[in-house]
């Protein structure tokens, strides 16, 4: 199939996270994956002139799927890290994020990351939060879950004392599903940027970056942003 990459008609597999609101999640009514990342990758594909077939999985499966080359593209609110960049290629950054802490609304004990020692802190396996907790909070009892929603549910049920996760995901969850039950505390802990992922040396990196820039320049990126993060 050499020679026609990036041209019209070619179809690529996209690995995504099965639940990371509001970037990717299943719309139960339509059976389609929806969210900021889903709109963005479909727009990138349109712009670059290829088709995409989306497959959802656990977050660590997306990372592994890039490393093995099993999928052509990965988009999953994936933080660009030096460590991942050794085995995966990334597009230019497309979203500024960071980490934060959620606790029960009634909690007055945990006000920032300084109060995590001896506490049960939930997060998701294979993520930057897990790594951050291991490196910076050896005194906390870290509990990892395959899906972040399970961590939030355990927090609501009082089985963990706090959850550490990506700011946009925590905020969205706290303002929607867990409104009045959970709140965020402290400052943004670690600035992070999301990138579209590719197997190492993929020829899709350049066309994807060009398409991304066009979408930023022509306002499409802002429209998608507004749809998912607008007030
Ligand atoms: N941004 C985090 C990471 O890359 C979590 C992403 C996710 O859960 N989809 O580790």
PDB file of N, CA and C and ligand atoms in Angstrom, residues 16-21 23-24 37 58-60 62-63 75-81 84 90 97-99 124-131 146 148 165-166 169 192-194, ligand 1:
ATOM      1  N   UNK A  16      -8.662   4.586  21.304  1.00  0.00           N
ATOM      2  CA  UNK A  16      -9.027   5.611  22.283  1.00  0.00           C
ATOM      3  C   UNK A  16      -9.412   4.969  23.605  1.00  0.00           C
ATOM      4  N   UNK A  17      -9.474   5.829  24.609  1.00  0.00           N
ATOM      5  CA  UNK A  17      -9.845   5.420  25.957  1.00  0.00           C
ATOM      6  C   UNK A  17     -11.362   5.182  25.993  1.00  0.00           C
ATOM      7  N   UNK A  18     -11.805   4.163  26.683  1.00  0.00           N
ATOM      8  CA  UNK A  18     -13.259   3.902  26.703  1.00  0.00           C
ATOM      9  C   UNK A  18     -14.045   4.850  27.604  1.00  0.00           C
ATOM     10  N   UNK A  19     -13.348   5.579  28.507  1.00  0.00           N
ATOM     11  CA  UNK A  19     -14.091   6.540  29.331  1.00  0.00           C
ATOM     12  C   UNK A  19     -13.190   7.578  29.970  1.00  0.00           C
ATOM     13  N   UNK A  20     -13.172   8.751  29.356  1.00  0.00           N
ATOM     14  CA  UNK A  20     -12.377   9.869  29.876  1.00  0.00           C
ATOM     15  C   UNK A  20     -13.125  11.155  29.501  1.00  0.00           C
ATOM     16  N   UNK A  21     -14.169  11.452  30.277  1.00  0.00           N
ATOM     17  CA  UNK A  21     -15.013  12.617  29.965  1.00  0.00           C
ATOM     18  C   UNK A  21     -14.225  13.913  30.108  1.00  0.00           C
ATOM     19  N   UNK A  23     -13.454  13.975  26.891  1.00  0.00           N
ATOM     20  CA  UNK A  23     -12.615  13.768  25.700  1.00  0.00           C
ATOM     21  C   UNK A  23     -13.066  12.571  24.875  1.00  0.00           C
ATOM     22  N   UNK A  24     -13.473  11.504  25.564  1.00  0.00           N
ATOM     23  CA  UNK A  24     -13.975  10.315  24.860  1.00  0.00           C
ATOM     24  C   UNK A  24     -14.836   9.493  25.810  1.00  0.00           C
ATOM     25  N   UNK A  37     -11.882  14.802  21.937  1.00  0.00           N
ATOM     26  CA  UNK A  37     -10.879  14.092  21.130  1.00  0.00           C
ATOM     27  C   UNK A  37     -11.498  13.457  19.886  1.00  0.00           C
ATOM     28  N   UNK A  58      -9.117   0.224  27.494  1.00  0.00           N
ATOM     29  CA  UNK A  58      -8.553   0.831  28.692  1.00  0.00           C
ATOM     30  C   UNK A  58      -7.393   1.737  28.287  1.00  0.00           C
ATOM     31  N   UNK A  59      -7.139   2.784  29.102  1.00  0.00           N
ATOM     32  CA  UNK A  59      -6.097   3.735  28.735  1.00  0.00           C
ATOM     33  C   UNK A  59      -4.744   3.067  28.502  1.00  0.00           C
ATOM     34  N   UNK A  60      -4.351   2.157  29.392  1.00  0.00           N
ATOM     35  CA  UNK A  60      -3.017   1.555  29.205  1.00  0.00           C
ATOM     36  C   UNK A  60      -2.941   0.717  27.932  1.00  0.00           C
ATOM     37  N   UNK A  62      -4.161   1.772  25.106  1.00  0.00           N
ATOM     38  CA  UNK A  62      -3.856   2.729  24.036  1.00  0.00           C
ATOM     39  C   UNK A  62      -2.339   2.920  23.947  1.00  0.00           C
ATOM     40  N   UNK A  63      -1.721   3.100  25.117  1.00  0.00           N
ATOM     41  CA  UNK A  63      -0.263   3.281  25.148  1.00  0.00           C
ATOM     42  C   UNK A  63       0.419   2.034  24.566  1.00  0.00           C
ATOM     43  N   UNK A  75      -5.614   8.531  20.405  1.00  0.00           N
ATOM     44  CA  UNK A  75      -5.992   9.825  20.979  1.00  0.00           C
ATOM     45  C   UNK A  75      -6.812   9.519  22.221  1.00  0.00           C
ATOM     46  N   UNK A  76      -6.344   9.998  23.370  1.00  0.00           N
ATOM     47  CA  UNK A  76      -6.943   9.562  24.632  1.00  0.00           C
ATOM     48  C   UNK A  76      -6.564  10.513  25.762  1.00  0.00           C
ATOM     49  N   UNK A  77      -6.564  11.810  25.482  1.00  0.00           N
ATOM     50  CA  UNK A  77      -6.092  12.748  26.500  1.00  0.00           C
ATOM     51  C   UNK A  77      -4.724  12.308  26.991  1.00  0.00           C
ATOM     52  N   UNK A  78      -3.899  11.861  26.055  1.00  0.00           N
ATOM     53  CA  UNK A  78      -2.611  11.276  26.455  1.00  0.00           C
ATOM     54  C   UNK A  78      -1.563  12.366  26.645  1.00  0.00           C
ATOM     55  N   UNK A  79      -1.018  12.404  27.854  1.00  0.00           N
ATOM     56  CA  UNK A  79      -0.008  13.395  28.180  1.00  0.00           C
ATOM     57  C   UNK A  79       1.305  13.076  27.478  1.00  0.00           C
ATOM     58  N   UNK A  80       1.877  14.111  26.887  1.00  0.00           N
ATOM     59  CA  UNK A  80       3.193  13.968  26.259  1.00  0.00           C
ATOM     60  C   UNK A  80       4.233  13.934  27.378  1.00  0.00           C
ATOM     61  N   UNK A  81       4.920  12.812  27.512  1.00  0.00           N
ATOM     62  CA  UNK A  81       5.995  12.729  28.518  1.00  0.00           C
ATOM     63  C   UNK A  81       7.275  12.274  27.819  1.00  0.00           C
ATOM     64  N   UNK A  84       7.348   8.427  27.569  1.00  0.00           N
ATOM     65  CA  UNK A  84       6.533   7.859  26.478  1.00  0.00           C
ATOM     66  C   UNK A  84       7.138   8.186  25.117  1.00  0.00           C
ATOM     67  N   UNK A  90       4.569  11.671  19.100  1.00  0.00           N
ATOM     68  CA  UNK A  90       3.449  12.557  19.432  1.00  0.00           C
ATOM     69  C   UNK A  90       3.323  13.671  18.398  1.00  0.00           C
ATOM     70  N   UNK A  97      -3.359  20.689  30.031  1.00  0.00           N
ATOM     71  CA  UNK A  97      -4.058  20.098  31.181  1.00  0.00           C
ATOM     72  C   UNK A  97      -3.150  20.154  32.404  1.00  0.00           C
ATOM     73  N   UNK A  98      -3.397  19.277  33.348  1.00  0.00           N
ATOM     74  CA  UNK A  98      -2.619  19.235  34.577  1.00  0.00           C
ATOM     75  C   UNK A  98      -3.333  18.289  35.523  1.00  0.00           C
ATOM     76  N   UNK A  99      -2.801  18.142  36.718  1.00  0.00           N
ATOM     77  CA  UNK A  99      -3.407  17.209  37.678  1.00  0.00           C
ATOM     78  C   UNK A  99      -4.037  17.964  38.844  1.00  0.00           C
ATOM     79  N   UNK A 124      -5.760   6.013  38.356  1.00  0.00           N
ATOM     80  CA  UNK A 124      -5.886   4.991  37.328  1.00  0.00           C
ATOM     81  C   UNK A 124      -4.519   4.447  36.910  1.00  0.00           C
ATOM     82  N   UNK A 125      -4.463   3.142  36.682  1.00  0.00           N
ATOM     83  CA  UNK A 125      -3.165   2.532  36.373  1.00  0.00           C
ATOM     84  C   UNK A 125      -2.611   2.983  35.027  1.00  0.00           C
ATOM     85  N   UNK A 126      -1.307   3.157  35.008  1.00  0.00           N
ATOM     86  CA  UNK A 126      -0.613   3.488  33.766  1.00  0.00           C
ATOM     87  C   UNK A 126      -0.684   4.950  33.380  1.00  0.00           C
ATOM     88  N   UNK A 127      -1.077   5.808  34.322  1.00  0.00           N
ATOM     89  CA  UNK A 127      -1.243   7.218  33.979  1.00  0.00           C
ATOM     90  C   UNK A 127      -0.212   8.101  34.673  1.00  0.00           C
ATOM     91  N   UNK A 128      -0.184   9.349  34.239  1.00  0.00           N
ATOM     92  CA  UNK A 128       0.751  10.312  34.819  1.00  0.00           C
ATOM     93  C   UNK A 128       0.427  10.566  36.292  1.00  0.00           C
ATOM     94  N   UNK A 129      -0.845  10.432  36.685  1.00  0.00           N
ATOM     95  CA  UNK A 129      -1.196  10.623  38.098  1.00  0.00           C
ATOM     96  C   UNK A 129      -0.603   9.530  38.963  1.00  0.00           C
ATOM     97  N   UNK A 130      -0.657   8.303  38.467  1.00  0.00           N
ATOM     98  CA  UNK A 130      -0.075   7.196  39.231  1.00  0.00           C
ATOM     99  C   UNK A 130       1.412   7.457  39.445  1.00  0.00           C
ATOM    100  N   UNK A 131       2.067   7.887  38.382  1.00  0.00           N
ATOM    101  CA  UNK A 131       3.496   8.162  38.457  1.00  0.00           C
ATOM    102  C   UNK A 131       3.786   9.326  39.416  1.00  0.00           C
ATOM    103  N   UNK A 146      -8.602   0.259  36.983  1.00  0.00           N
ATOM    104  CA  UNK A 146      -8.469   0.226  35.520  1.00  0.00           C
ATOM    105  C   UNK A 146      -9.221   1.381  34.841  1.00  0.00           C
ATOM    106  N   UNK A 148     -11.177   5.299  35.539  1.00  0.00           N
ATOM    107  CA  UNK A 148     -11.203   6.368  36.533  1.00  0.00           C
ATOM    108  C   UNK A 148     -12.585   6.521  37.183  1.00  0.00           C
ATOM    109  N   UNK A 165      -6.350  13.164  39.603  1.00  0.00           N
ATOM    110  CA  UNK A 165      -6.457  12.940  38.162  1.00  0.00           C
ATOM    111  C   UNK A 165      -6.392  14.224  37.366  1.00  0.00           C
ATOM    112  N   UNK A 166      -6.535  14.075  36.031  1.00  0.00           N
ATOM    113  CA  UNK A 166      -6.422  15.209  35.111  1.00  0.00           C
ATOM    114  C   UNK A 166      -7.487  16.269  35.404  1.00  0.00           C
ATOM    115  N   UNK A 169     -10.854  16.364  33.401  1.00  0.00           N
ATOM    116  CA  UNK A 169     -11.698  15.196  33.685  1.00  0.00           C
ATOM    117  C   UNK A 169     -12.318  15.304  35.071  1.00  0.00           C
ATOM    118  N   UNK A 192       0.533  19.731  32.214  1.00  0.00           N
ATOM    119  CA  UNK A 192       0.701  18.658  31.233  1.00  0.00           C
ATOM    120  C   UNK A 192       0.091  19.107  29.909  1.00  0.00           C
ATOM    121  N   UNK A 193       0.535  18.484  28.837  1.00  0.00           N
ATOM    122  CA  UNK A 193      -0.061  18.754  27.530  1.00  0.00           C
ATOM    123  C   UNK A 193      -0.409  17.442  26.854  1.00  0.00           C
ATOM    124  N   UNK A 194      -1.559  17.429  26.212  1.00  0.00           N
ATOM    125  CA  UNK A 194      -1.978  16.224  25.488  1.00  0.00           C
ATOM    126  C   UNK A 194      -1.489  16.279  24.041  1.00  0.00           C
TER     127      UNK A 194
HETATM  128  N1  LIG B   1      -3.455  12.289  30.800  1.00  0.00           N
HETATM  129  C1  LIG B   1      -3.290  11.101  31.556  1.00  0.00           C
HETATM  130  C2  LIG B   1      -2.143  10.296  31.038  1.00  0.00           C
HETATM  131  O1  LIG B   1      -1.729  10.474  29.939  1.00  0.00           O
HETATM  132  C3  LIG B   1      -4.581  10.260  31.641  1.00  0.00           C
HETATM  133  C4  LIG B   1      -5.243  10.031  30.319  1.00  0.00           C
HETATM  134  C5  LIG B   1      -6.489   9.158  30.366  1.00  0.00           C
HETATM  135  O2  LIG B   1      -6.921   8.649  31.392  1.00  0.00           O
HETATM  136  N2  LIG B   1      -7.106   8.988  29.243  1.00  0.00           N
HETATM  137  O3  LIG B   1      -1.625   9.483  31.725  1.00  0.00           O
END
